[in-house]
Short mmCIF file of C-alpha atoms in Angstrom, two decimals:
data_model
loop_
_atom_site.label_atom_id
_atom_site.label_comp_id
_atom_site.label_asym_id
_atom_site.label_seq_id
_atom_site.Cartn_x
_atom_site.Cartn_y
_atom_site.Cartn_z
CA MET A 7 -26.65 18.18 -15.63
CA LEU A 8 -28.45 17.60 -12.33
CA LYS A 9 -28.35 20.61 -10.05
CA LEU A 10 -26.89 19.11 -6.90
CA SER A 11 -24.24 20.54 -4.58
CA LEU A 12 -20.83 18.93 -4.85
CA PRO A 13 -20.84 17.55 -1.27
CA LEU A 14 -24.17 15.84 -1.91
CA ARG A 15 -23.02 14.37 -5.34
CA LEU A 16 -19.95 12.83 -3.57
CA GLN A 17 -21.93 11.52 -0.72
CA LEU A 18 -24.54 9.93 -2.91
CA SER A 19 -21.89 8.39 -5.05
CA LEU A 20 -20.43 6.89 -1.81
CA VAL A 21 -23.74 5.54 -0.78
CA ILE A 22 -23.84 3.36 -4.00
CA VAL A 23 -20.18 2.32 -3.51
CA VAL A 24 -20.43 1.42 0.09
CA GLY A 25 -23.78 -0.28 -0.23
CA ALA A 26 -22.56 -2.47 -3.20
CA ALA A 27 -19.34 -3.24 -1.44
CA LEU A 28 -21.07 -4.60 1.60
CA LEU A 29 -23.41 -6.92 -0.40
CA LYS A 30 -23.40 -10.61 0.42
CA HIS A 31 -21.53 -12.72 -2.13
CA HIS A 32 -23.55 -13.95 -5.04
CA ALA A 33 -26.55 -11.76 -4.11
CA TRP A 34 -27.02 -11.20 -7.81
CA TYR A 35 -30.56 -9.61 -7.60
CA CYS A 36 -29.54 -6.90 -5.09
CA LEU A 37 -26.40 -6.30 -7.20
CA ALA A 38 -28.57 -5.87 -10.20
CA ALA A 39 -30.58 -3.19 -8.32
CA TYR A 40 -27.41 -1.48 -7.44
CA GLY A 41 -26.34 -1.68 -11.10
CA ALA A 42 -29.59 -0.03 -12.15
CA ILE A 43 -29.12 2.71 -9.46
CA ALA A 44 -25.51 3.32 -10.69
CA LEU A 45 -26.58 3.57 -14.35
CA LEU A 46 -29.38 6.02 -13.46
CA TRP A 47 -26.86 8.01 -11.44
CA ALA A 48 -24.54 8.16 -14.42
CA GLY A 49 -27.44 9.25 -16.60
CA LEU A 50 -28.54 11.99 -14.23
CA LEU A 51 -25.03 13.41 -14.00
CA ARG A 52 -24.72 13.30 -17.81
CA VAL A 53 -21.34 11.78 -17.81
CA PRO A 54 -19.54 11.73 -21.08
CA ILE A 55 -20.04 8.09 -22.21
CA LEU A 56 -16.82 7.69 -24.27
CA LYS A 57 -14.63 9.00 -21.36
CA LEU A 58 -16.44 6.87 -18.98
CA GLY A 59 -16.07 3.74 -21.22
CA GLY A 60 -12.36 4.30 -21.71
CA LEU A 61 -11.67 4.73 -17.99
CA LEU A 62 -13.85 1.65 -17.03
CA GLY A 63 -12.03 -0.46 -19.62
CA THR A 64 -8.54 0.35 -18.32
CA GLU A 65 -9.55 -0.07 -14.76
CA LEU A 66 -11.34 -3.40 -15.41
CA ILE A 67 -8.27 -4.89 -17.09
CA PHE A 68 -6.29 -4.38 -13.87
CA LEU A 69 -9.20 -5.75 -11.76
CA SER A 70 -9.48 -8.91 -14.09
CA LEU A 71 -5.81 -9.74 -13.44
CA LEU A 72 -6.60 -9.86 -9.79
CA ALA A 73 -10.04 -11.52 -9.86
CA LEU A 74 -9.79 -14.14 -12.70
CA PRO A 75 -7.38 -16.47 -10.96
CA LEU A 76 -10.14 -16.98 -8.29
CA GLY A 77 -12.35 -18.93 -10.72
CA TRP A 78 -15.19 -17.71 -12.83
CA GLU A 79 -17.96 -17.95 -10.27
CA ARG A 80 -16.19 -15.75 -7.70
CA ALA A 81 -14.46 -13.48 -10.26
CA SER A 82 -17.68 -12.65 -12.09
CA PHE A 83 -19.51 -11.39 -8.98
CA LEU A 84 -16.32 -9.36 -7.92
CA LEU A 85 -15.97 -7.84 -11.34
CA VAL A 86 -19.58 -6.89 -11.75
CA ARG A 87 -19.58 -5.36 -8.28
CA SER A 88 -16.43 -3.41 -8.93
CA LEU A 89 -17.85 -2.20 -12.26
CA ILE A 90 -20.86 -0.79 -10.34
CA CYS A 91 -18.67 0.89 -7.85
CA LEU A 92 -16.56 2.36 -10.69
CA ILE A 93 -19.56 3.61 -12.73
CA ALA A 94 -20.80 5.53 -9.53
CA MET A 95 -17.41 7.05 -8.57
CA ASN A 96 -16.09 7.80 -12.16
CA SER A 97 -19.43 9.43 -13.00
CA PHE A 98 -18.79 11.80 -10.04
CA LEU A 99 -15.14 12.41 -10.86
CA LEU A 100 -15.78 12.97 -14.63
CA THR A 101 -18.57 15.57 -13.99
CA LEU A 102 -16.70 17.48 -11.34
CA PRO A 103 -15.79 21.07 -12.07
CA PRO A 104 -12.01 21.60 -12.05
CA HIS A 105 -10.35 22.17 -8.65
CA SER A 106 -13.54 21.53 -6.80
CA PHE A 107 -12.76 18.12 -5.34
CA GLY A 108 -11.68 19.79 -2.14
CA ILE A 109 -15.16 21.35 -1.60
CA ALA A 110 -16.79 17.99 -1.88
CA LEU A 111 -14.19 16.42 0.33
CA LYS A 112 -14.81 18.93 3.12
CA SER A 113 -18.24 17.24 3.81
CA LEU A 114 -16.78 13.89 4.56
CA PRO A 115 -16.78 12.79 8.13
CA VAL A 116 -13.05 12.02 8.24
CA PRO A 117 -10.18 13.61 10.29
CA ALA A 118 -8.98 17.01 9.07
CA PRO A 119 -5.30 16.00 8.46
CA LEU A 120 -6.50 13.20 6.27
CA LYS A 121 -8.53 15.59 4.25
CA GLU A 122 -5.79 18.05 3.90
CA ASN A 123 -3.40 15.36 2.76
CA LEU A 124 -5.99 14.06 0.25
CA LEU A 125 -6.54 17.56 -1.05
CA LEU A 126 -2.85 18.21 -1.48
CA ALA A 127 -2.18 14.80 -3.14
CA GLY A 128 -5.04 15.60 -5.60
CA GLN A 129 -3.52 18.90 -6.44
CA TYR A 130 0.09 17.72 -6.64
CA MET A 131 -0.98 14.84 -9.03
CA GLU A 132 -1.63 17.44 -11.66
CA ILE A 133 1.87 18.83 -11.07
CA LEU A 134 3.31 15.35 -11.20
CA LEU A 135 1.61 14.67 -14.54
CA SER A 136 2.69 17.86 -15.97
CA GLU A 137 6.30 17.23 -15.01
CA VAL A 138 6.14 13.63 -16.56
CA THR A 139 4.80 15.35 -19.78
CA ARG A 140 7.76 17.77 -19.66
CA MET A 141 10.27 15.04 -19.14
CA GLN A 142 8.83 13.00 -21.89
CA ARG A 143 8.97 15.92 -24.31
CA SER A 144 12.63 16.75 -23.39
CA ALA A 145 13.52 13.04 -23.82
CA GLN A 146 11.87 12.95 -27.22
CA LEU A 147 13.73 16.05 -28.32
CA ARG A 148 16.92 14.23 -27.42
CA GLY A 149 16.10 11.44 -29.79
CA LEU A 150 14.08 8.85 -27.77
CA ASN A 151 11.21 7.75 -29.79
CA GLY A 152 7.71 8.00 -28.28
CA THR A 153 6.31 7.22 -24.86
CA ALA A 154 7.40 3.50 -24.92
CA GLY A 155 11.03 4.63 -25.81
CA TRP A 156 11.04 6.98 -22.91
CA LEU A 157 9.66 4.44 -20.57
CA ARG A 158 12.42 1.92 -21.70
CA TYR A 159 15.04 4.29 -20.51
CA ALA A 160 13.26 5.29 -17.39
CA SER A 161 15.50 4.55 -14.37
CA ALA A 162 15.56 5.22 -10.57
CA SER A 163 17.42 8.42 -11.24
CA MET A 164 14.75 9.61 -13.52
CA ILE A 165 12.10 8.75 -10.98
CA GLY A 166 14.13 10.62 -8.45
CA ALA A 167 14.45 13.62 -10.76
CA LEU A 168 10.71 13.50 -11.36
CA TYR A 169 10.06 13.58 -7.52
CA LEU A 170 12.51 16.57 -7.06
CA ARG A 171 11.11 18.62 -9.96
CA SER A 172 7.49 18.14 -8.79
CA LEU A 173 8.47 18.85 -5.20
CA ASP A 174 10.11 22.15 -6.20
CA ARG A 175 6.81 23.23 -7.95
CA ALA A 176 4.70 21.82 -5.13
CA GLU A 177 6.56 23.90 -2.64
CA ARG A 178 6.02 26.96 -4.80
CA VAL A 179 2.38 26.25 -5.24
CA TYR A 180 1.95 25.76 -1.48
CA ALA A 181 3.82 28.98 -0.70
CA ALA A 182 1.45 30.79 -3.00
CA MET A 183 -1.54 29.12 -1.33
CA VAL A 184 -0.35 30.15 2.20
CA THR A 185 0.27 33.81 0.89
CA ARG A 186 -3.36 33.82 -0.20
CA GLY A 187 -4.56 32.69 3.21
CA TYR A 188 -4.66 28.87 3.10
CA ASN A 189 -4.29 27.39 6.53
CA GLY A 190 -5.07 23.76 5.83
CA GLN A 191 -8.83 24.48 5.66
CA LEU A 192 -10.99 25.39 2.59
CA PRO A 193 -12.62 28.74 3.04
CA ILE A 194 -15.92 27.49 1.47
CA ASP A 195 -18.30 25.97 3.99
CA SER A 196 -19.88 22.74 2.63
CA ALA A 197 -22.65 22.18 5.25
CA PHE A 198 -25.83 20.47 4.02
CA ARG A 199 -29.16 22.28 3.85
CA PRO A 200 -32.18 20.58 5.36
CA LYS A 201 -33.51 19.31 2.01
CA GLU A 202 -30.18 17.79 1.09
CA ARG A 203 -29.88 16.15 4.52
CA PHE A 204 -33.26 14.43 3.89
CA VAL A 205 -32.20 13.24 0.52
CA LEU A 206 -29.00 11.80 1.90
CA LEU A 207 -30.84 10.07 4.75
CA THR A 208 -33.28 8.58 2.32
CA ALA A 209 -30.53 7.31 0.09
CA TRP A 210 -28.58 5.79 3.10
CA THR A 211 -31.79 4.05 4.26
CA ILE A 212 -32.58 2.58 0.80
CA ALA A 213 -29.02 1.36 0.61
CA ALA A 214 -29.10 -0.18 4.05
CA CYS A 215 -32.33 -2.07 3.24
CA LEU A 216 -31.00 -3.37 -0.01
CA THR A 217 -27.70 -4.52 1.45
CA LEU A 218 -29.31 -6.10 4.40
CA THR A 219 -31.76 -7.80 2.16
CA SER A 220 -28.89 -9.56 0.45
CA TYR A 221 -28.03 -11.30 3.69
CA ARG A 222 -31.63 -12.47 4.19
CA ILE A 223 -32.17 -14.03 0.85
CA MET B 22 -1.61 -7.07 -2.51
CA HIS B 23 -4.66 -5.03 -2.39
CA ILE B 24 -7.31 -7.40 -0.94
CA PRO B 25 -10.68 -6.98 -2.80
CA ASP B 26 -14.20 -7.07 -1.13
CA GLY B 27 -15.19 -10.57 -0.11
CA PHE B 28 -11.76 -12.06 0.44
CA VAL B 29 -11.64 -11.36 4.24
CA SER B 30 -14.33 -12.49 6.61
CA PRO B 31 -16.33 -9.85 8.59
CA PRO B 32 -14.48 -10.68 11.92
CA VAL B 33 -11.09 -10.50 10.37
CA ALA B 34 -12.08 -7.23 8.44
CA ALA B 35 -13.38 -5.73 11.68
CA ALA B 36 -10.29 -6.64 13.76
CA ALA B 37 -7.95 -5.34 11.05
CA GLY B 38 -10.08 -2.18 10.77
CA LEU B 39 -9.80 -1.58 14.44
CA VAL B 40 -6.03 -1.93 14.54
CA SER B 41 -5.72 0.31 11.59
CA ALA B 42 -7.96 2.93 12.99
CA ALA B 43 -5.89 2.97 16.16
CA ALA B 44 -2.70 3.24 14.23
CA LEU B 45 -4.04 6.13 12.16
CA PHE B 46 -5.26 7.83 15.25
CA VAL B 47 -1.76 7.77 16.74
CA ALA B 48 -0.29 8.67 13.41
CA PHE B 49 -2.37 11.86 13.23
CA ARG B 50 -1.18 12.77 16.71
CA ARG B 51 2.32 11.94 16.04
CA SER B 52 2.71 13.62 12.71
CA GLN B 53 1.37 17.05 13.39
CA GLU B 54 4.62 18.66 12.38
CA ALA B 55 4.18 17.14 8.86
CA PHE B 56 1.39 19.62 8.21
CA GLY B 57 3.49 22.72 8.65
CA ILE B 58 4.32 25.13 5.75
CA ARG B 59 7.68 23.50 5.31
CA ARG B 60 6.65 19.83 5.39
CA ALA B 61 2.93 19.79 3.91
CA PRO B 62 4.01 19.92 0.28
CA ILE B 63 6.48 16.97 0.89
CA LEU B 64 3.70 14.92 2.54
CA GLY B 65 1.19 15.76 -0.16
CA LEU B 66 3.55 15.22 -3.02
CA THR B 67 4.92 11.96 -1.61
CA THR B 68 1.40 10.73 -1.26
CA ALA B 69 0.71 11.68 -4.88
CA PHE B 70 4.02 10.15 -6.02
CA ILE B 71 3.32 6.76 -4.37
CA PHE B 72 -0.13 6.76 -5.81
CA ALA B 73 1.18 7.40 -9.33
CA ALA B 74 4.04 4.79 -8.78
CA GLN B 75 1.46 2.05 -7.62
CA MET B 76 -0.46 2.57 -10.92
CA ILE B 77 2.59 1.31 -12.91
CA ASN B 78 2.63 -2.54 -12.58
CA PHE B 79 5.76 -4.44 -13.65
CA PRO B 80 5.63 -8.11 -14.87
CA VAL B 81 6.57 -10.85 -12.52
CA ALA B 82 7.09 -14.51 -13.33
CA GLY B 83 4.17 -16.71 -13.48
CA GLY B 84 1.75 -14.33 -15.32
CA THR B 85 1.34 -12.05 -12.34
CA SER B 86 2.42 -8.48 -11.93
CA GLY B 87 3.62 -6.26 -8.99
CA HIS B 88 3.95 -2.64 -8.29
CA LEU B 89 5.81 -0.37 -5.81
CA LEU B 90 4.40 -0.37 -2.21
CA GLY B 91 6.54 2.62 -1.35
CA GLY B 92 6.12 2.45 2.34
CA THR B 93 9.84 2.43 3.22
CA LEU B 94 10.51 5.16 0.66
CA ALA B 95 7.71 7.28 2.07
CA ALA B 96 8.79 6.84 5.78
CA ILE B 97 12.37 7.81 4.83
CA VAL B 98 11.71 10.81 2.70
CA LEU B 99 9.10 12.07 5.19
CA GLY B 100 11.55 11.36 8.05
CA SER B 101 8.82 9.71 10.10
CA PRO B 102 7.14 6.27 9.94
CA TRP B 103 4.05 7.88 11.46
CA ALA B 104 3.76 10.42 8.46
CA GLY B 105 4.67 7.40 6.11
CA THR B 106 1.73 5.40 7.59
CA LEU B 107 -0.52 8.47 6.92
CA SER B 108 0.73 8.85 3.43
CA ILE B 109 0.32 5.14 2.33
CA ALA B 110 -3.22 5.09 4.20
CA THR B 111 -4.37 8.11 2.05
CA VAL B 112 -3.14 6.38 -1.09
CA LEU B 113 -5.13 3.23 -0.18
CA ILE B 114 -8.31 5.14 0.73
CA ILE B 115 -8.14 7.03 -2.69
CA GLN B 116 -7.68 3.65 -4.46
CA ALA B 117 -10.50 1.93 -2.61
CA VAL B 118 -13.04 4.61 -2.93
CA LEU B 119 -12.29 6.15 -6.30
CA PHE B 120 -10.86 3.23 -8.25
CA ALA B 121 -12.09 0.03 -6.63
CA ASP B 122 -8.54 -1.20 -6.09
CA GLY B 123 -8.74 -2.95 -2.91
CA GLY B 124 -12.18 -3.45 -1.35
CA ILE B 125 -13.92 -0.95 1.02
CA THR B 126 -14.71 -3.76 3.39
CA ALA B 127 -11.07 -4.79 3.25
CA LEU B 128 -9.72 -1.31 3.58
CA GLY B 129 -8.77 -1.98 7.28
CA ALA B 130 -6.79 -5.05 6.31
CA ASN B 131 -5.11 -3.26 3.42
CA ILE B 132 -4.12 -0.34 5.62
CA LEU B 133 -2.75 -2.72 8.26
CA ASN B 134 -0.66 -4.73 5.75
CA MET B 135 0.80 -1.93 3.57
CA ALA B 136 0.52 1.29 5.67
CA VAL B 137 1.24 -0.09 9.11
CA ILE B 138 3.27 -3.37 8.68
CA GLY B 139 4.92 -2.47 5.43
CA VAL B 140 6.01 0.96 6.61
CA TRP B 141 7.14 -0.03 10.16
CA VAL B 142 9.05 -3.06 9.06
CA GLY B 143 10.81 -1.02 6.29
CA TRP B 144 11.57 1.90 8.62
CA GLY B 145 12.68 -0.29 11.50
CA LEU B 146 14.83 -2.55 9.51
CA THR B 147 16.43 0.47 7.56
CA GLN B 148 17.36 1.99 10.89
CA THR B 149 18.93 -1.25 12.14
CA LEU B 150 20.70 -2.11 8.97
CA GLN B 151 22.09 1.51 8.55
CA ARG B 152 23.54 1.44 12.07
CA LEU B 153 24.86 -2.10 11.46
CA PHE B 154 26.58 -0.84 8.35
CA GLY B 155 28.34 1.95 10.40
CA GLY B 156 25.67 4.74 10.42
CA SER B 157 26.95 6.39 7.18
CA LYS B 158 24.63 8.42 5.11
CA GLY B 159 26.03 6.80 2.02
CA ARG B 160 24.74 3.38 3.06
CA LEU B 161 21.17 4.55 3.49
CA PRO B 162 20.03 3.61 0.00
CA PHE B 163 21.69 0.10 0.28
CA ALA B 164 20.05 -0.45 3.79
CA ALA B 165 16.62 0.99 2.72
CA GLY B 166 16.71 -1.21 -0.45
CA ILE B 167 17.12 -4.44 1.49
CA ALA B 168 14.52 -3.20 4.14
CA ALA B 169 11.93 -2.25 1.46
CA GLY B 170 12.19 -5.73 -0.03
CA VAL B 171 11.89 -7.39 3.27
CA SER B 172 8.86 -5.23 4.14
CA VAL B 173 7.04 -6.39 1.04
CA VAL B 174 7.58 -10.05 1.93
CA VAL B 175 6.38 -9.48 5.59
CA ALA B 176 3.28 -7.52 4.39
CA ALA B 177 2.61 -10.36 1.94
CA ILE B 178 2.80 -12.88 4.81
CA ALA B 179 0.53 -10.76 6.93
CA CYS B 180 -2.00 -10.68 3.89
CA ALA B 181 -1.73 -14.45 3.64
CA ILE B 182 -2.41 -14.94 7.30
CA GLU B 183 -5.48 -12.81 7.12
CA LEU B 184 -6.76 -14.67 4.18
CA ALA B 185 -6.08 -17.91 5.95
CA LEU B 186 -7.86 -16.80 9.01
CA SER B 187 -10.75 -15.70 6.94
CA GLY B 188 -11.03 -19.18 5.44
CA THR B 189 -10.43 -18.00 2.00
CA ALA B 190 -7.65 -20.40 1.35
CA PRO B 191 -5.72 -22.92 3.44
CA VAL B 192 -2.60 -21.40 4.92
CA ALA B 193 -0.37 -24.19 3.36
CA ILE B 194 -1.41 -22.95 0.01
CA VAL B 195 -1.82 -19.21 0.42
CA LEU B 196 1.34 -18.54 2.49
CA PRO B 197 3.86 -20.08 0.04
CA ALA B 198 2.10 -18.64 -2.89
CA MET B 199 1.88 -15.06 -1.43
CA SER B 200 5.44 -15.08 -0.18
CA GLY B 201 6.82 -16.72 -3.30
CA VAL B 202 5.32 -14.13 -5.70
CA HIS B 203 6.17 -11.15 -3.36
CA ILE B 204 9.86 -12.25 -3.06
CA LEU B 205 10.13 -11.41 -6.85
CA ILE B 206 8.17 -8.15 -6.30
CA ALA B 207 10.43 -7.34 -3.36
CA ILE B 208 13.45 -7.40 -5.59
CA GLY B 209 11.89 -4.65 -7.81
CA GLU B 210 10.72 -2.78 -4.68
CA GLY B 211 14.25 -2.84 -3.20
CA LEU B 212 15.89 -1.72 -6.50
CA ILE B 213 13.59 1.13 -7.01
CA THR B 214 13.72 2.34 -3.34
CA GLY B 215 17.53 2.16 -3.19
CA GLY B 216 17.83 3.79 -6.66
CA VAL B 217 15.57 6.69 -5.94
CA LEU B 218 17.25 7.28 -2.43
CA ASN B 219 20.61 7.07 -4.08
CA TYR B 220 19.63 9.80 -6.49
CA LEU B 221 18.04 12.00 -3.74
CA SER B 222 21.12 11.68 -1.51
CA THR B 223 23.19 13.23 -4.29
CA ALA B 224 20.71 15.80 -5.53
CA ARG B 225 18.88 16.81 -2.34
CA PRO B 226 20.68 15.34 0.77
CA ASP B 227 18.78 17.68 2.98
CA LEU B 228 15.65 15.58 2.33
CA LEU B 229 17.20 12.44 3.87
CA PRO B 230 17.94 11.75 7.38
CA GLY B 231 21.52 12.42 8.56
CA GLU B 232 24.22 10.07 9.99
CA GLN B 233 23.22 7.55 12.48
CA HIS B 234 25.03 6.47 15.53
CA GLU B 235 26.70 3.19 15.17
CA PHE B 236 24.47 0.30 16.42
CA ARG B 237 25.04 0.07 20.07
CA GLY B 238 21.59 -1.24 21.41
CA TRP B 239 22.66 -4.93 21.15
CA SER B 240 20.77 -6.18 24.02
CA ILE B 241 17.09 -6.23 22.86
CA PRO B 242 17.48 -7.71 19.37
CA VAL B 243 20.16 -10.17 20.58
CA VAL B 244 18.03 -11.33 23.63
CA SER B 245 15.00 -11.62 21.29
CA ILE B 246 16.85 -13.77 18.82
CA PHE B 247 18.20 -15.98 21.42
CA LEU B 248 14.91 -16.34 23.14
CA ILE B 249 13.22 -17.44 20.01
CA ALA B 250 16.10 -19.83 19.06
CA GLY B 251 16.62 -21.25 22.56
CA VAL B 252 13.20 -21.24 24.06
CA LEU B 253 10.50 -21.09 21.43
CA SER B 254 12.28 -23.80 19.37
CA LEU B 255 11.30 -26.27 22.01
CA PHE B 256 7.68 -25.78 21.07
CA ALA B 257 8.34 -26.19 17.31
CA SER B 258 6.18 -28.64 15.47
CA ALA B 259 7.54 -32.16 15.32
CA TRP B 260 5.56 -32.86 12.00
CA PRO B 261 7.63 -33.38 8.89
CA ASP B 262 8.04 -30.41 6.59
CA GLY B 263 6.44 -30.32 3.09
CA LEU B 264 9.07 -32.15 1.24
CA GLU B 265 9.37 -34.85 3.93
CA LYS B 266 5.66 -35.39 3.93
CA VAL B 267 5.63 -35.72 0.17
CA ALA B 268 8.53 -38.17 0.39
CA GLN B 269 6.78 -40.15 3.01
CA ASN B 270 3.62 -40.40 1.08
CA ALA B 271 5.31 -41.27 -2.24
CA GLY B 272 7.59 -43.74 -0.55
CA PHE B 273 11.02 -42.34 -1.52
CA ILE B 274 11.92 -41.12 2.10
CA ASN B 275 14.39 -44.00 2.50
CA LEU B 276 16.38 -42.96 -0.58
CA ALA B 277 18.42 -40.59 1.65
CA ASP B 278 19.61 -43.57 3.70
CA ARG B 279 21.35 -44.99 0.49
CA VAL B 280 23.80 -42.14 0.11
CA ARG B 281 27.27 -43.55 0.29
CA VAL B 282 29.09 -40.44 1.18
CA ILE B 283 27.71 -39.12 4.47
CA VAL B 284 28.67 -35.55 5.45
CA PRO B 285 29.06 -35.31 9.17
CA THR B 286 26.59 -32.67 10.54
CA PRO B 287 27.04 -31.92 14.29
CA LEU B 288 23.65 -30.46 14.72
CA ALA B 289 21.61 -32.85 12.34
CA ASN B 290 17.74 -32.42 12.71
CA TYR B 291 18.29 -29.28 14.94
CA GLY B 292 19.45 -31.46 17.91
CA ILE B 293 22.41 -32.84 19.77
CA GLU B 294 22.50 -36.54 20.15
CA GLY B 295 21.65 -37.79 23.67
CA LEU B 296 20.54 -34.41 25.02
CA GLY B 297 16.84 -34.62 24.06
CA THR B 298 14.80 -31.42 24.01
CA ILE B 299 17.61 -29.41 25.64
CA GLY B 300 19.78 -30.47 22.63
CA THR B 301 17.17 -28.72 20.34
CA SER B 302 17.53 -25.53 22.36
CA ILE B 303 21.24 -25.60 22.31
CA ALA B 304 21.31 -26.27 18.57
CA GLY B 305 19.00 -23.25 18.15
CA LEU B 306 21.33 -20.95 20.09
CA ILE B 307 24.33 -22.23 18.36
CA GLY B 308 22.63 -21.67 14.94
CA ALA B 309 21.55 -18.20 15.94
CA ALA B 310 25.05 -17.40 17.08
CA VAL B 311 26.61 -18.48 13.81
CA CYS B 312 24.05 -16.53 11.73
CA PHE B 313 24.77 -13.48 13.77
CA ALA B 314 28.49 -13.87 13.40
CA VAL B 315 28.14 -14.36 9.63
CA ALA B 316 25.86 -11.31 9.31
CA PHE B 317 28.21 -9.25 11.45
CA GLY B 318 31.18 -10.23 9.41
CA ILE B 319 29.37 -9.22 6.18
CA ALA B 320 28.42 -5.90 7.70
CA LYS B 321 31.97 -5.26 8.68
CA VAL B 322 33.24 -6.11 5.23
CA VAL B 323 30.68 -3.67 3.40
CA LYS B 324 31.14 -1.02 5.93
CA PRO B 325 32.92 2.10 4.44
CA LYS B 326 36.33 2.68 5.80
CA ASP B 327 35.54 6.28 7.16
CA ALA B 328 32.63 5.05 9.17
#
């Protein structure tokens, strides 16, 4: 795997996403260039292809539902552009060491409360998923068959119960974090070194040139 | 309702982005208490919960699907619309940046529709309805369910207006389409919001806001309604509505005149015979008063006896 710091990996992924998102409509050549960069990025990060493929497939199904009613011409560009953005961000997420998203997040120039909320939401997502698994298991033990069976019986009370169970655990986790010295800020500093700054500046410049070119063609 | 990249024009995206940035700036300032030791897990978990809930799409008629917006639910559980705005905006940022659900260039518009308009309409309407229902805590899920449904439709209308201003689609097409589909989604939103709050009010009543004082601030909403009905109605378009226009073009507008049994309607065509434009204004005022009386009557009927 490429030896890059987490903040730099996040920022480089964002360069591809923001650059591609701002492209002019139907600028296919520039989009192809971003596509090549995104694939190169995925290769450099050595993302597991099967996992990436599965994730992209699921996400593209949802995107197709939105885009296809707009007609093939418009939808095809939107879908390809979304695919490129998804390759870049999923490659970053799938090669992220566990529990290190916060370190990468710290380098983003966004207000501190938003970062804290993003970090907590990310952490509590794991809690939420583990509570869903537990509730599914207990439902199956009571005779409901499989995930589909459980979902068929899911009601507002079950959603409420899931929220409360997760909240109880989230409060315990947060209390443990505070006891260990958490004050809303991560203790690890994620400032860029001069070499990393240069790499980032170069990446932003290339992206800006590519995106602006799409408006000139 | 997540607007993808390329749907809104740069001026509309920039204007929506500015309004959203200003709203988020105020929200950061006004929800500082949401980051304390007691409240931070609730904010973080509610954000994660809304994010997870938005991933589950439920089928809606016409081959489309919808999902929970959660703005009203977040604002009520967090006890503050500012914190609700922050929570939904965080969800939208995660979805746009990590999952390409909603465009990055349209992020401002999406935050404006769902995190600002959706949350504030839901919160404001919940407060008003709950007070109108007598302020009882037991009526909160009912009031919030209605408010959540209405907030989805209002957010969809805002989205349609942005798309129309961007030149993506004519307002006559996009407005009915968006509001029509979202009325169905609103039913799901209302049921889930009301159901979850009903459960929470039984299991953890401390999480929800307490009893409200009965609605006494009549003046502002009543004056606003009557200003709209009595004054702004004078500037209403005199053009025929959609059905009338179709009937005119297709040549069946005169069929209405052949009806043998004519039901007497005192305020036909929103006017009073012989009074001209003033008649429109008076008709508007009478209509608003009747609607208000009916709504007040329903509220009194559904109000619990102990409130």
